[in-house]
Amino acid sequence: MKLTRPRSAIALALLTSLAVPFGVLQAQPRPEPRPAHAQEVGQSESAAAGAETQQDHAPAPLTFGLAGPYLAARMAAVESDFRAAARYFAQAVAHDPEDRYLLDSALVALVSAGDIGRAVSLSSDMESDGRATELSALIRKAELVHQGNWQALLDQQSADDAEELRRDDLLDRIVNAWALMGAGRASDALSAFEALAKNPDVAPLVNYHLALARAMVGDYEGADALLSDEATGAHMLGFTARAEVLAQLERRDEAVAMLDGVQGIEAEPQLQALRDRLASGEPVAFDVVKTPADGIAQVYLTFASALASSPDPEPLSLIHARLAAWLSPDTGEARLMVAQLLQDRHQFDLAEPEFDALRRMGQMRPVAELSRIDALSRADRRDEAEKAALSLTAAYPDLPQAWIALGDLLRQQEKFAQAVPAYDKALTLLSDAPEQARWFPLYARGIALERSGQFDRAEQDLLAAIEINPDQASLLNYLGYSWIDRNVNLDRALTMIQKAVELSPGDGYILDSLAWAYFRLGRYQEAVAPMEQAIGTMASDPLVNDHLGDIYWMVGRKREAEIQWKRALSLDPSENDDVDPDRIRAKLDQGLDAVLADEEARGESPTVPQPQAEAAGTPRD
């Protein structure tokens, strides 16, 4: 489906004045906040002021009525702020109600924000006024499904066929088959599914829906024959459907064995609960789909998944997921997809109600929760992330990944002593796990222990992690630098850092560590090259600039040292816990020699940074 492009002259002029794509529809993982187009807005305002002078105070065409809300809507769209985009596009539509592009944009924003009611109302108006688009037709059909108005939906599909609008539209064809089921024409529905399944390219998808339809009419043998094909039923909803079908056939042992063979079932509470009910002899009904509307919701969900997972993510994935969740609010997979798509766009406030619904339904998914925790952390919403991690450890106390996630969050907030027990719990749970599953929590606990002043324990963990994973650059760097900092195991420490550089030659943090190790060992000339390489990759890091200044001073390049210290100060070193702005100012006033002498006289060790860690979830990520 393609959105209608703008047709009015004003909308076209506005569209060509902006260099960014229509952001509401861009499915980008973890988008970075983008700056508002202040210059463009300012230029428009300036042009308007000039026009008022030259045209007797008449407003310029591009700023009268439509331009303001349109530009605001575009900015909100680029940032995936769907609520704001919906509000501003609605204002733009009020100024130009004939422009199908603006109407489609308003629909996208409304559905994405979860305001399906207003989207349905706008779609109905568009149809009544002869301004329908493919998107408004999709929403209108979903409304007919929601109402259970199957005959009207079939009539609409027939009208589309007569106009030859979508003869090859798979989604419409499957929806039509389900509508036949809703209208009480089960034989016609099954025949429609079977005809579609003759196309080998789409047979697995169609056969899945055919299996659901067969089960709804009581043909459980036929449903099982279809679902037992891995191409048709080897997915979460397929496993659930087949297990329920087998229960109706009194083949519970077979259903339990099948579910036991599902990889990762322990992280799928719904499947685990179904398995336990089957094993205990409790009643199990077939309710993967209770109504044809549930079947159509799964159609939309399938298309949402395909659109979201394509190499170039299709923008309508969130639209289909939202419609699926609206048609079948008890389908956890639909709510989860909505939540994850919103999370990918950093719309956490819109995603949270969907995650809450999953928790109320008893369908909290550990993998999804871990993804949510990570996304919240990366968005600097660490209080929320920590609460989510605590909830996950409470719900799944035997899940080591939950404790690792909690430890990482605490460590990122420099709550190092509090992070240690979380890693302790994770490593206890992993005591019988393969070694490769243990190296990261050992490394992470080693960092937390070292930062909380327990270096003996930290050293044991770091050495154990290196024994498991001897070619992990940041791990070698961390222990090597820790030894250099403590003036122990110097030769082995330097060898470790040098190996880390070989493994990750472009890593500025590790190059910084190598240079600083040479500095601490008094090998100042050797420190220059790696530190200059580090500054090449991290020119805006005040710590690296400060280090380079110290090294330049020690090799007699004092003017260059002062330039680097001044640059470090200009980069707001107060934001970096490893940089002391007052010490940099003292070096500029007195020179590094005098500062070191004063520190020695006071019995202080020279100020050195903490070792840098470049593993996932570490403070310097």
CSV table of N, CA and C in Angstrom, one decimal, residues 157-286:
chain,number,residue,atom,x,y,z
A,157,GLN,N,-15.7,-5.7,-0.5
A,157,GLN,CA,-14.7,-6.5,-1.2
A,157,GLN,C,-15.1,-6.8,-2.7
A,158,SER,N,-16.4,-7.1,-2.9
A,158,SER,CA,-16.9,-7.3,-4.2
A,158,SER,C,-16.8,-6.1,-5.0
A,159,ALA,N,-17.1,-4.9,-4.4
A,159,ALA,CA,-17.0,-3.6,-5.2
A,159,ALA,C,-15.6,-3.4,-5.6
A,160,ASP,N,-14.6,-3.7,-4.7
A,160,ASP,CA,-13.2,-3.5,-5.1
A,160,ASP,C,-12.9,-4.4,-6.3
A,161,ASP,N,-13.4,-5.7,-6.3
A,161,ASP,CA,-13.1,-6.6,-7.4
A,161,ASP,C,-13.6,-6.1,-8.7
A,162,ALA,N,-14.9,-5.5,-8.6
A,162,ALA,CA,-15.5,-5.0,-9.8
A,162,ALA,C,-14.7,-3.9,-10.4
A,163,GLU,N,-14.1,-3.1,-9.5
A,163,GLU,CA,-13.3,-2.0,-10.0
A,163,GLU,C,-11.9,-2.4,-10.3
A,164,GLU,N,-11.6,-3.7,-10.1
A,164,GLU,CA,-10.2,-4.2,-10.4
A,164,GLU,C,-9.2,-3.4,-9.6
A,165,LEU,N,-9.5,-3.1,-8.4
A,165,LEU,CA,-8.5,-2.3,-7.6
A,165,LEU,C,-7.4,-3.2,-7.0
A,166,ARG,N,-7.8,-4.4,-6.5
A,166,ARG,CA,-6.8,-5.2,-5.7
A,166,ARG,C,-7.0,-6.7,-6.1
A,167,ARG,N,-6.9,-7.0,-7.3
A,167,ARG,CA,-7.1,-8.4,-7.7
A,167,ARG,C,-6.0,-9.3,-7.1
A,168,ASP,N,-4.8,-8.7,-6.8
A,168,ASP,CA,-3.7,-9.5,-6.3
A,168,ASP,C,-3.4,-9.2,-4.9
A,169,ASP,N,-4.3,-8.6,-4.2
A,169,ASP,CA,-4.0,-8.2,-2.8
A,169,ASP,C,-4.3,-9.4,-1.8
A,170,LEU,N,-3.2,-10.0,-1.4
A,170,LEU,CA,-3.3,-11.2,-0.5
A,170,LEU,C,-4.1,-10.9,0.8
A,171,LEU,N,-3.8,-9.7,1.4
A,171,LEU,CA,-4.4,-9.4,2.6
A,171,LEU,C,-5.9,-9.3,2.4
A,172,ASP,N,-6.4,-8.6,1.4
A,172,ASP,CA,-7.8,-8.5,1.1
A,172,ASP,C,-8.5,-9.9,0.9
A,173,ARG,N,-7.7,-10.8,0.2
A,173,ARG,CA,-8.3,-12.1,-0.1
A,173,ARG,C,-8.5,-12.9,1.2
A,174,ILE,N,-7.5,-12.9,2.1
A,174,ILE,CA,-7.6,-13.6,3.3
A,174,ILE,C,-8.7,-13.0,4.2
A,175,VAL,N,-8.8,-11.7,4.3
A,175,VAL,CA,-9.8,-11.1,5.0
A,175,VAL,C,-11.2,-11.5,4.5
A,176,ASN,N,-11.3,-11.5,3.2
A,176,ASN,CA,-12.6,-11.9,2.5
A,176,ASN,C,-13.0,-13.3,3.0
A,177,ALA,N,-12.0,-14.3,3.0
A,177,ALA,CA,-12.3,-15.6,3.4
A,177,ALA,C,-12.8,-15.6,4.9
A,178,TRP,N,-12.2,-14.9,5.8
A,178,TRP,CA,-12.7,-14.8,7.1
A,178,TRP,C,-14.0,-14.1,7.2
A,179,ALA,N,-14.3,-13.2,6.4
A,179,ALA,CA,-15.6,-12.5,6.4
A,179,ALA,C,-16.7,-13.5,6.0
A,180,LEU,N,-16.4,-14.4,5.0
A,180,LEU,CA,-17.3,-15.5,4.7
A,180,LEU,C,-17.6,-16.3,5.9
A,181,MET,N,-16.6,-16.6,6.7
A,181,MET,CA,-16.8,-17.4,8.0
A,181,MET,C,-17.8,-16.6,8.9
A,182,GLY,N,-17.5,-15.3,9.0
A,182,GLY,CA,-18.4,-14.5,9.8
A,182,GLY,C,-19.8,-14.4,9.4
A,183,ALA,N,-20.0,-14.5,8.1
A,183,ALA,CA,-21.3,-14.4,7.5
A,183,ALA,C,-22.0,-15.8,7.5
A,184,GLY,N,-21.4,-16.8,8.1
A,184,GLY,CA,-22.0,-18.1,8.2
A,184,GLY,C,-21.9,-18.9,7.0
A,185,ARG,N,-20.9,-18.6,6.1
A,185,ARG,CA,-20.7,-19.3,4.9
A,185,ARG,C,-19.4,-20.1,5.0
A,186,ALA,N,-19.4,-21.1,5.9
A,186,ALA,CA,-18.1,-21.8,6.3
A,186,ALA,C,-17.6,-22.5,5.1
A,187,SER,N,-18.4,-23.2,4.3
A,187,SER,CA,-17.9,-23.9,3.1
A,187,SER,C,-17.3,-23.0,2.1
A,188,ASP,N,-17.9,-21.9,1.9
A,188,ASP,CA,-17.3,-20.9,0.9
A,188,ASP,C,-16.0,-20.4,1.5
A,189,ALA,N,-15.9,-20.2,2.8
A,189,ALA,CA,-14.7,-19.7,3.4
A,189,ALA,C,-13.6,-20.7,3.2
A,190,LEU,N,-13.8,-21.9,3.5
A,190,LEU,CA,-12.8,-23.0,3.4
A,190,LEU,C,-12.4,-23.1,1.9
A,191,SER,N,-13.3,-23.0,1.0
A,191,SER,CA,-13.0,-23.1,-0.4
A,191,SER,C,-12.1,-21.9,-0.8
A,192,ALA,N,-12.4,-20.7,-0.3
A,192,ALA,CA,-11.6,-19.5,-0.6
A,192,ALA,C,-10.2,-19.7,-0.1
A,193,PHE,N,-10.0,-20.2,1.2
A,193,PHE,CA,-8.7,-20.4,1.7
A,193,PHE,C,-7.9,-21.4,0.8
A,194,GLU,N,-8.6,-22.5,0.5
A,194,GLU,CA,-7.9,-23.6,-0.3
A,194,GLU,C,-7.5,-23.1,-1.7
A,195,ALA,N,-8.3,-22.2,-2.3
A,195,ALA,CA,-7.9,-21.7,-3.6
A,195,ALA,C,-6.7,-20.8,-3.4
A,196,LEU,N,-6.6,-20.0,-2.4
A,196,LEU,CA,-5.5,-19.2,-2.2
A,196,LEU,C,-4.2,-20.0,-1.9
A,197,ALA,N,-4.4,-21.1,-1.2
A,197,ALA,CA,-3.2,-22.0,-0.8
A,197,ALA,C,-2.6,-22.7,-2.0
A,198,LYS,N,-3.2,-22.6,-3.1
A,198,LYS,CA,-2.6,-23.2,-4.3
A,198,LYS,C,-1.4,-22.5,-4.8
A,199,ASN,N,-1.3,-21.3,-4.4
A,199,ASN,CA,-0.1,-20.5,-4.7
A,199,ASN,C,1.0,-20.9,-3.8
A,200,PRO,N,2.1,-21.6,-4.2
A,200,PRO,CA,3.1,-22.1,-3.3
A,200,PRO,C,3.9,-21.0,-2.6
A,201,ASP,N,3.9,-19.8,-3.1
A,201,ASP,CA,4.6,-18.7,-2.5
A,201,ASP,C,4.0,-18.3,-1.2
A,202,VAL,N,2.6,-18.4,-1.1
A,202,VAL,CA,1.9,-18.0,0.1
A,202,VAL,C,1.2,-19.1,0.8
A,203,ALA,N,1.5,-20.3,0.4
A,203,ALA,CA,0.8,-21.5,1.0
A,203,ALA,C,0.9,-21.6,2.5
A,204,PRO,N,2.1,-21.5,3.0
A,204,PRO,CA,2.3,-21.6,4.5
A,204,PRO,C,1.4,-20.6,5.3
A,205,LEU,N,1.4,-19.4,4.9
A,205,LEU,CA,0.6,-18.4,5.5
A,205,LEU,C,-0.9,-18.7,5.4
A,206,VAL,N,-1.4,-19.0,4.2
A,206,VAL,CA,-2.8,-19.3,4.0
A,206,VAL,C,-3.2,-20.6,4.7
A,207,ASN,N,-2.3,-21.6,4.7
A,207,ASN,CA,-2.7,-22.8,5.3
A,207,ASN,C,-2.8,-22.7,6.8
A,208,TYR,N,-2.0,-21.8,7.4
A,208,TYR,CA,-2.2,-21.5,8.9
A,208,TYR,C,-3.6,-21.0,9.1
A,209,HIS,N,-4.1,-20.0,8.3
A,209,HIS,CA,-5.4,-19.5,8.5
A,209,HIS,C,-6.5,-20.5,8.2
A,210,LEU,N,-6.2,-21.4,7.2
A,210,LEU,CA,-7.1,-22.5,6.8
A,210,LEU,C,-7.2,-23.4,8.0
A,211,ALA,N,-6.1,-23.7,8.7
A,211,ALA,CA,-6.1,-24.6,9.9
A,211,ALA,C,-7.0,-24.0,11.0
A,212,LEU,N,-6.8,-22.7,11.2
A,212,LEU,CA,-7.7,-22.0,12.2
A,212,LEU,C,-9.1,-22.1,11.9
A,213,ALA,N,-9.5,-21.9,10.6
A,213,ALA,CA,-10.9,-22.0,10.2
A,213,ALA,C,-11.4,-23.4,10.3
A,214,ARG,N,-10.6,-24.4,10.0
A,214,ARG,CA,-11.1,-25.8,10.1
A,214,ARG,C,-11.3,-26.1,11.6
A,215,ALA,N,-10.4,-25.6,12.5
A,215,ALA,CA,-10.6,-25.9,13.9
A,215,ALA,C,-11.9,-25.2,14.4
A,216,MET,N,-12.2,-24.0,13.9
A,216,MET,CA,-13.4,-23.3,14.3
A,216,MET,C,-14.7,-24.1,14.0
A,217,VAL,N,-14.6,-24.8,12.9
A,217,VAL,CA,-15.8,-25.6,12.5
A,217,VAL,C,-15.8,-27.0,13.0
A,218,GLY,N,-14.8,-27.3,13.8
A,218,GLY,CA,-14.7,-28.7,14.4
A,218,GLY,C,-13.9,-29.7,13.7
A,219,ASP,N,-13.2,-29.3,12.6
A,219,ASP,CA,-12.4,-30.3,11.8
A,219,ASP,C,-11.0,-30.2,12.4
A,220,TYR,N,-10.8,-30.9,13.6
A,220,TYR,CA,-9.5,-30.8,14.2
A,220,TYR,C,-8.5,-31.7,13.6
A,221,GLU,N,-8.9,-32.8,13.0
A,221,GLU,CA,-8.0,-33.6,12.2
A,221,GLU,C,-7.4,-32.9,11.1
A,222,GLY,N,-8.2,-32.2,10.3
A,222,GLY,CA,-7.8,-31.4,9.2
A,222,GLY,C,-6.9,-30.2,9.6
A,223,ALA,N,-7.2,-29.6,10.8
A,223,ALA,CA,-6.4,-28.5,11.3
A,223,ALA,C,-5.0,-29.1,11.7
A,224,ASP,N,-5.0,-30.2,12.4
A,224,ASP,CA,-3.7,-30.8,12.8
A,224,ASP,C,-2.8,-31.1,11.6
A,225,ALA,N,-3.4,-31.7,10.6
A,225,ALA,CA,-2.6,-32.1,9.4
A,225,ALA,C,-1.9,-30.8,8.8
A,226,LEU,N,-2.5,-29.7,8.9
A,226,LEU,CA,-1.9,-28.5,8.3
A,226,LEU,C,-0.9,-27.9,9.3
A,227,LEU,N,-1.2,-27.9,10.6
A,227,LEU,CA,-0.3,-27.2,11.6
A,227,LEU,C,0.9,-28.1,11.9
A,228,SER,N,0.8,-29.4,11.6
A,228,SER,CA,2.0,-30.2,11.8
A,228,SER,C,3.1,-30.0,10.8
A,229,ASP,N,2.8,-29.3,9.8
A,229,ASP,CA,3.9,-28.9,8.8
A,229,ASP,C,4.6,-27.7,9.4
A,230,GLU,N,5.9,-27.8,9.5
A,230,GLU,CA,6.7,-26.8,10.2
A,230,GLU,C,6.6,-25.4,9.5
A,231,ALA,N,6.5,-25.5,8.1
A,231,ALA,CA,6.4,-24.2,7.4
A,231,ALA,C,5.1,-23.5,7.8
A,232,THR,N,4.1,-24.2,8.2
A,232,THR,CA,2.8,-23.6,8.5
A,232,THR,C,2.7,-23.3,10.0
A,233,GLY,N,3.1,-24.2,10.9
A,233,GLY,CA,2.8,-24.0,12.3
A,233,GLY,C,4.0,-23.8,13.2
A,234,ALA,N,5.2,-23.7,12.7
A,234,ALA,CA,6.4,-23.6,13.6
A,234,ALA,C,6.6,-22.1,14.1
A,235,HIS,N,5.6,-21.5,14.8
A,235,HIS,CA,5.8,-20.2,15.3
A,235,HIS,C,4.9,-20.2,16.6
A,236,MET,N,5.0,-19.1,17.4
A,236,MET,CA,4.4,-19.1,18.7
A,236,MET,C,2.9,-19.4,18.7
A,237,LEU,N,2.2,-18.6,17.8
A,237,LEU,CA,0.8,-18.8,17.7
A,237,LEU,C,0.4,-20.2,17.1
A,238,GLY,N,1.3,-20.7,16.2
A,238,GLY,CA,1.1,-22.0,15.6
A,238,GLY,C,1.2,-23.1,16.6
A,239,PHE,N,2.2,-23.0,17.5
A,239,PHE,CA,2.4,-24.0,18.5
A,239,PHE,C,1.2,-24.0,19.5
A,240,THR,N,0.7,-22.8,19.8
A,240,THR,CA,-0.4,-22.7,20.7
A,240,THR,C,-1.7,-23.4,20.0
A,241,ALA,N,-1.9,-23.0,18.8
A,241,ALA,CA,-3.0,-23.6,18.1
A,241,ALA,C,-3.0,-25.1,18.0
A,242,ARG,N,-1.8,-25.6,17.6
A,242,ARG,CA,-1.7,-27.1,17.5
A,242,ARG,C,-1.9,-27.8,18.8
A,243,ALA,N,-1.3,-27.2,19.9
A,243,ALA,CA,-1.5,-27.9,21.2
A,243,ALA,C,-3.0,-27.9,21.6
A,244,GLU,N,-3.7,-26.8,21.3
A,244,GLU,CA,-5.1,-26.8,21.6
A,244,GLU,C,-5.9,-27.8,20.8
A,245,VAL,N,-5.5,-27.9,19.5
A,245,VAL,CA,-6.2,-28.8,18.6
A,245,VAL,C,-5.9,-30.2,19.1
A,246,LEU,N,-4.7,-30.6,19.4
A,246,LEU,CA,-4.4,-31.9,19.9
A,246,LEU,C,-5.2,-32.2,21.2
A,247,ALA,N,-5.4,-31.2,22.0
A,247,ALA,CA,-6.2,-31.4,23.2
A,247,ALA,C,-7.6,-31.8,22.9
A,248,GLN,N,-8.2,-31.3,21.8
A,248,GLN,CA,-9.5,-31.6,21.4
A,248,GLN,C,-9.6,-33.0,20.9
A,249,LEU,N,-8.4,-33.5,20.3
A,249,LEU,CA,-8.4,-34.9,19.8
A,249,LEU,C,-7.9,-35.9,20.8
A,250,GLU,N,-7.9,-35.4,22.1
A,250,GLU,CA,-7.5,-36.3,23.2
A,250,GLU,C,-6.1,-36.9,23.0
A,251,ARG,N,-5.2,-36.1,22.5
A,251,ARG,CA,-3.8,-36.4,22.2
A,251,ARG,C,-2.9,-35.5,23.1
A,252,ARG,N,-3.2,-35.4,24.4
A,252,ARG,CA,-2.5,-34.5,25.2
A,252,ARG,C,-1.0,-34.8,25.4
A,253,ASP,N,-0.7,-36.1,25.5
A,253,ASP,CA,0.7,-36.4,25.6
A,253,ASP,C,1.5,-35.9,24.4
A,254,GLU,N,1.0,-36.0,23.2
A,254,GLU,CA,1.6,-35.6,22.0
A,254,GLU,C,1.8,-34.0,22.1
A,255,ALA,N,0.8,-33.4,22.6
A,255,ALA,CA,0.8,-31.9,22.7
A,255,ALA,C,1.9,-31.5,23.7
A,256,VAL,N,2.0,-32.2,24.8
A,256,VAL,CA,3.0,-31.8,25.8
A,256,VAL,C,4.4,-32.1,25.2
A,257,ALA,N,4.6,-33.2,24.6
A,257,ALA,CA,5.9,-33.5,24.0
A,257,ALA,C,6.3,-32.4,22.9
A,258,MET,N,5.3,-32.0,22.1
A,258,MET,CA,5.6,-31.0,21.1
A,258,MET,C,6.0,-29.7,21.8
A,259,LEU,N,5.3,-29.3,22.9
A,259,LEU,CA,5.7,-28.0,23.6
A,259,LEU,C,7.0,-28.2,24.3
A,260,ASP,N,7.3,-29.3,24.8
A,260,ASP,CA,8.6,-29.5,25.5
A,260,ASP,C,9.8,-29.4,24.5
A,261,GLY,N,9.5,-29.6,23.2
A,261,GLY,CA,10.5,-29.5,22.2
A,261,GLY,C,10.6,-28.1,21.6
A,262,VAL,N,9.8,-27.2,22.1
A,262,VAL,CA,9.9,-25.8,21.6
A,262,VAL,C,11.1,-25.1,22.3
A,263,GLN,N,12.0,-24.6,21.5
A,263,GLN,CA,13.2,-23.9,22.1
A,263,GLN,C,12.8,-22.6,22.7
A,264,GLY,N,13.2,-22.4,24.0
A,264,GLY,CA,12.9,-21.2,24.7
A,264,GLY,C,11.5,-21.1,25.3
A,265,ILE,N,10.8,-22.3,25.5
A,265,ILE,CA,9.5,-22.3,26.1
A,265,ILE,C,9.5,-21.7,27.5
A,266,GLU,N,10.6,-21.8,28.2
A,266,GLU,CA,10.7,-21.3,29.6
A,266,GLU,C,10.5,-19.8,29.6
A,267,ALA,N,10.8,-19.1,28.5
A,267,ALA,CA,10.7,-17.7,28.4
A,267,ALA,C,9.3,-17.2,27.8
A,268,GLU,N,8.4,-18.2,27.6
A,268,GLU,CA,7.1,-17.9,27.0
A,268,GLU,C,6.1,-18.3,28.0
A,269,PRO,N,5.6,-17.4,28.9
A,269,PRO,CA,4.7,-17.8,30.0
A,269,PRO,C,3.4,-18.4,29.5
A,270,GLN,N,2.9,-17.9,28.3
A,270,GLN,CA,1.6,-18.5,27.8
A,270,GLN,C,1.8,-19.9,27.4
A,271,LEU,N,2.8,-20.2,26.7
A,271,LEU,CA,3.1,-21.6,26.3
A,271,LEU,C,3.3,-22.5,27.5
A,272,GLN,N,4.1,-22.0,28.4
A,272,GLN,CA,4.4,-22.8,29.6
A,272,GLN,C,3.1,-23.1,30.4
A,273,ALA,N,2.3,-22.1,30.5
A,273,ALA,CA,1.0,-22.3,31.3
A,273,ALA,C,0.1,-23.4,30.5
A,274,LEU,N,0.1,-23.3,29.2
A,274,LEU,CA,-0.7,-24.2,28.4
A,274,LEU,C,-0.1,-25.6,28.5
A,275,ARG,N,1.2,-25.7,28.5
A,275,ARG,CA,1.8,-27.0,28.7
A,275,ARG,C,1.5,-27.7,30.0
A,276,ASP,N,1.5,-26.8,31.1
A,276,ASP,CA,1.2,-27.3,32.4
A,276,ASP,C,-0.3,-27.8,32.5
A,277,ARG,N,-1.2,-27.0,31.9
A,277,ARG,CA,-2.6,-27.4,31.9
A,277,ARG,C,-2.9,-28.7,31.2
A,278,LEU,N,-2.2,-28.8,30.1
A,278,LEU,CA,-2.3,-30.1,29.3
A,278,LEU,C,-1.8,-31.3,30.2
A,279,ALA,N,-0.6,-31.1,30.8
A,279,ALA,CA,0.0,-32.2,31.6
A,279,ALA,C,-0.9,-32.6,32.8
A,280,SER,N,-1.5,-31.6,33.4
A,280,SER,CA,-2.3,-31.8,34.6
A,280,SER,C,-3.7,-32.3,34.3
A,281,GLY,N,-4.1,-32.3,33.1
A,281,GLY,CA,-5.5,-32.8,32.7
A,281,GLY,C,-6.5,-31.8,32.8
A,282,GLU,N,-6.2,-30.5,33.0
A,282,GLU,CA,-7.2,-29.5,33.1
A,282,GLU,C,-7.8,-29.3,31.8
A,283,PRO,N,-9.1,-28.7,31.7
A,283,PRO,CA,-9.7,-28.5,30.5
A,283,PRO,C,-9.0,-27.5,29.6
A,284,VAL,N,-8.8,-27.8,28.3
A,284,VAL,CA,-8.2,-26.9,27.4
A,284,VAL,C,-9.1,-26.8,26.2
A,285,ALA,N,-9.6,-25.6,25.9
A,285,ALA,CA,-10.4,-25.3,24.8
A,285,ALA,C,-9.6,-24.8,23.6
A,286,PHE,N,-10.2,-24.8,22.4
A,286,PHE,CA,-9.5,-24.2,21.3
A,286,PHE,C,-10.0,-22.7,21.3
